[in-house]
mmCIF file of C-alpha atoms in Angstrom:
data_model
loop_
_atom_site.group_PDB
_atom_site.id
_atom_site.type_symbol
_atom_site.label_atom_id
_atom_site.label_comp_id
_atom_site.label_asym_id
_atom_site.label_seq_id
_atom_site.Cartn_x
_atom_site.Cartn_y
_atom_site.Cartn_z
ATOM 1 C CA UNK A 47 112.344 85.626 96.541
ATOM 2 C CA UNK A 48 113.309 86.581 99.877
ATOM 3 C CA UNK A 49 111.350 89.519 100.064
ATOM 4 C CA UNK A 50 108.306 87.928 100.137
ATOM 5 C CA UNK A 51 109.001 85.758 103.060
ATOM 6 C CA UNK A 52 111.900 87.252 104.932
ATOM 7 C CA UNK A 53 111.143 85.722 108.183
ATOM 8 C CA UNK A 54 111.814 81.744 106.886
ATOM 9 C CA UNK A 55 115.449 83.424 106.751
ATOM 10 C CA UNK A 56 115.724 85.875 109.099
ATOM 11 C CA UNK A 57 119.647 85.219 110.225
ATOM 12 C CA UNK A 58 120.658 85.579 106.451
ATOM 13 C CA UNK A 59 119.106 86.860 103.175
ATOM 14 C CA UNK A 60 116.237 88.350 104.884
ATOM 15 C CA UNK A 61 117.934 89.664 108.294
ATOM 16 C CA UNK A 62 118.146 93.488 106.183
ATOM 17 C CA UNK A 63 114.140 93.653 105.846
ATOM 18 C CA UNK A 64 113.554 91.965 108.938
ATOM 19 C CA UNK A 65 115.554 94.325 110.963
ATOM 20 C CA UNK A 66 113.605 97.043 109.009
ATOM 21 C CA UNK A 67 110.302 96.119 110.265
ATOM 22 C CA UNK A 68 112.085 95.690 113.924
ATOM 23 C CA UNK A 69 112.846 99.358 113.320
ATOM 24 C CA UNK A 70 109.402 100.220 112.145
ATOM 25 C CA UNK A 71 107.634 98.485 114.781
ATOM 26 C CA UNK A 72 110.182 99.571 117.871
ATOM 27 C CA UNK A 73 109.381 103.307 116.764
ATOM 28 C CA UNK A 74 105.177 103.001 117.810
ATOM 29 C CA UNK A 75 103.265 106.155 116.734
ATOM 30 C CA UNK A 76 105.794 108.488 117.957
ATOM 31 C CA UNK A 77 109.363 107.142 117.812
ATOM 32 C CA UNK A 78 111.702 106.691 120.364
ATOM 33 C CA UNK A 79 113.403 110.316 119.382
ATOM 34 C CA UNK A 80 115.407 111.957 116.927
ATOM 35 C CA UNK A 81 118.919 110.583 116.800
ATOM 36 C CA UNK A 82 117.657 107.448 119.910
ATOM 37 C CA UNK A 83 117.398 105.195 117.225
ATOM 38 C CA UNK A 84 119.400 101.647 117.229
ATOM 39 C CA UNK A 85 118.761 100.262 114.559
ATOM 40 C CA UNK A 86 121.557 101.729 112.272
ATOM 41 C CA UNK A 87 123.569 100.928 114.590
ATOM 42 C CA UNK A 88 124.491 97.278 114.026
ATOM 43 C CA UNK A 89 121.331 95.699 112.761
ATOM 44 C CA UNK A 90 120.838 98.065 109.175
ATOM 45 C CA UNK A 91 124.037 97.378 107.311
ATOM 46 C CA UNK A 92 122.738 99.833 104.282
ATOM 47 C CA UNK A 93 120.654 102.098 106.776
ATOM 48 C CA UNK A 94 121.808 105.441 104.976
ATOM 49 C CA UNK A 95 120.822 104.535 101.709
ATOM 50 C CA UNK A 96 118.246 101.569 101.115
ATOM 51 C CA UNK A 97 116.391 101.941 104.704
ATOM 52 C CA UNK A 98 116.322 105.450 105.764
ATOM 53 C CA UNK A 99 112.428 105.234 105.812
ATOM 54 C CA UNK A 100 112.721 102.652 107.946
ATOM 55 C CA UNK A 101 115.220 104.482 110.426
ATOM 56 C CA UNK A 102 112.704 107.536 110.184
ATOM 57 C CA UNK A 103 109.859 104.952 111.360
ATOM 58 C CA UNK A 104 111.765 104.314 114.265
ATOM 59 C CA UNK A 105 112.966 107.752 115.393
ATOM 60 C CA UNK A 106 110.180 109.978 114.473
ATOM 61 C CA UNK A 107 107.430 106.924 114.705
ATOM 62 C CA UNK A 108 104.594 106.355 112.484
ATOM 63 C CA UNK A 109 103.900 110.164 112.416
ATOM 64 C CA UNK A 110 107.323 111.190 110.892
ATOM 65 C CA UNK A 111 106.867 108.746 108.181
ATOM 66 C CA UNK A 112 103.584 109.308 107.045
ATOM 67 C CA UNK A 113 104.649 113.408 107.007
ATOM 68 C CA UNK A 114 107.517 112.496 105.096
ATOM 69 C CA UNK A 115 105.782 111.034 102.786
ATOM 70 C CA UNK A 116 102.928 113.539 102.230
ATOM 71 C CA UNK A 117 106.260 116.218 101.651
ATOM 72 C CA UNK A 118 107.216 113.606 99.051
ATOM 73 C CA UNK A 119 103.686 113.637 97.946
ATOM 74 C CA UNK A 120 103.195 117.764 98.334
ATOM 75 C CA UNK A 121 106.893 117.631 96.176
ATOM 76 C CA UNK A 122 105.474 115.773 93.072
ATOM 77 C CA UNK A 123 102.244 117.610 92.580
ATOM 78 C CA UNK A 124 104.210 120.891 92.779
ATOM 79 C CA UNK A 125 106.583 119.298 90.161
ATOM 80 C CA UNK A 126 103.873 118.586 88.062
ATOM 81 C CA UNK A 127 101.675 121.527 88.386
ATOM 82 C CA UNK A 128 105.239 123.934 87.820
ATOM 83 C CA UNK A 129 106.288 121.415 84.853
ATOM 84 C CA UNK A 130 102.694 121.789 83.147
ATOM 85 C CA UNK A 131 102.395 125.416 83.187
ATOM 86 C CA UNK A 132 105.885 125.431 81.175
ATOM 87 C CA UNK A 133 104.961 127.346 77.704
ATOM 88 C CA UNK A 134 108.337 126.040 76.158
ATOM 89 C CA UNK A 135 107.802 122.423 74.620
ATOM 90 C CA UNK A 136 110.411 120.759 75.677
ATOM 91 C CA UNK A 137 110.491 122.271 79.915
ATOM 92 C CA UNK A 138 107.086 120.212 80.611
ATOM 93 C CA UNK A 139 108.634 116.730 79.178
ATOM 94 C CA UNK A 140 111.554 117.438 80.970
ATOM 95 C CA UNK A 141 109.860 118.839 84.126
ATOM 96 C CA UNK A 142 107.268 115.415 84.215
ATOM 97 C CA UNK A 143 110.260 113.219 83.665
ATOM 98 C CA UNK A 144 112.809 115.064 86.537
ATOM 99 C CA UNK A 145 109.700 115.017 89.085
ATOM 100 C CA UNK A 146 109.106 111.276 88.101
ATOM 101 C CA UNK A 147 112.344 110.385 88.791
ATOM 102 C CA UNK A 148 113.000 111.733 92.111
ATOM 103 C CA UNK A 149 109.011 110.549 92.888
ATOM 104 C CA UNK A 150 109.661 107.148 91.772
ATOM 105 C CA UNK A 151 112.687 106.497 93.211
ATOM 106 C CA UNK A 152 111.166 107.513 96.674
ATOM 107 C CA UNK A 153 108.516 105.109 95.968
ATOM 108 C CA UNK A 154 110.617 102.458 95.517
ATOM 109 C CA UNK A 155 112.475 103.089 98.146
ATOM 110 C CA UNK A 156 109.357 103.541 100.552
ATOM 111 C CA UNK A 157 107.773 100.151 99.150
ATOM 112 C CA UNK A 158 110.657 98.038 99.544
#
């Protein structure tokens, strides 16, 4: 239940998220630059894999995550439009559930 009050534990089962919303909040509208970021460093044990969004808030600011997010968001619409002009039954199932996948699990990622 950490994740809904990380800061009571900051030093231990909430110092991950916490340092994620240091590295949100250090990167201001515009990020402190591509690759500038220190964060990952030290402070993000799992940066390349649970908190990239969060590294991408701090290098590219508030600007580089909300485009990478529309792209995610430009992605699945174009995976649904392609996957529902399919004529063979089975591609639009599959095409839904492939574009679902990839959308979901950046939404999970992004939300957590």
């Amino acid at each position: 239940m950490t994740f809904l009050t990380p800061w009571k534990d900051a030093s231990d089962a909430g110092f991950q998220i916490t340092q994620s919303f240091l590295a949100f909040g250090s990167g201001g509208p515009f990020g402190v630059g591509l690759g500038e970021g220190k964060q990952k460093l030290y402070f993000l044990p799992e940066a390349h894999t649970d908190f990239v969004l969060a590294l991408v808030g701090e290098e590219l600011g508030l600007i580089g995550t909300a485009t990478v997010t529309l792209l995610f968001c430009i992605f699945c619409l174009a995976g649904f439009q392609i996957a529902a002009r399919a004529r063979v039954p089975f591609r639009p199932l599959s095409g839904h559930g492939i574009t679902l996948l990839i959308g979901g699990q950046a939404l999970v990622n992004a939300a957590w």
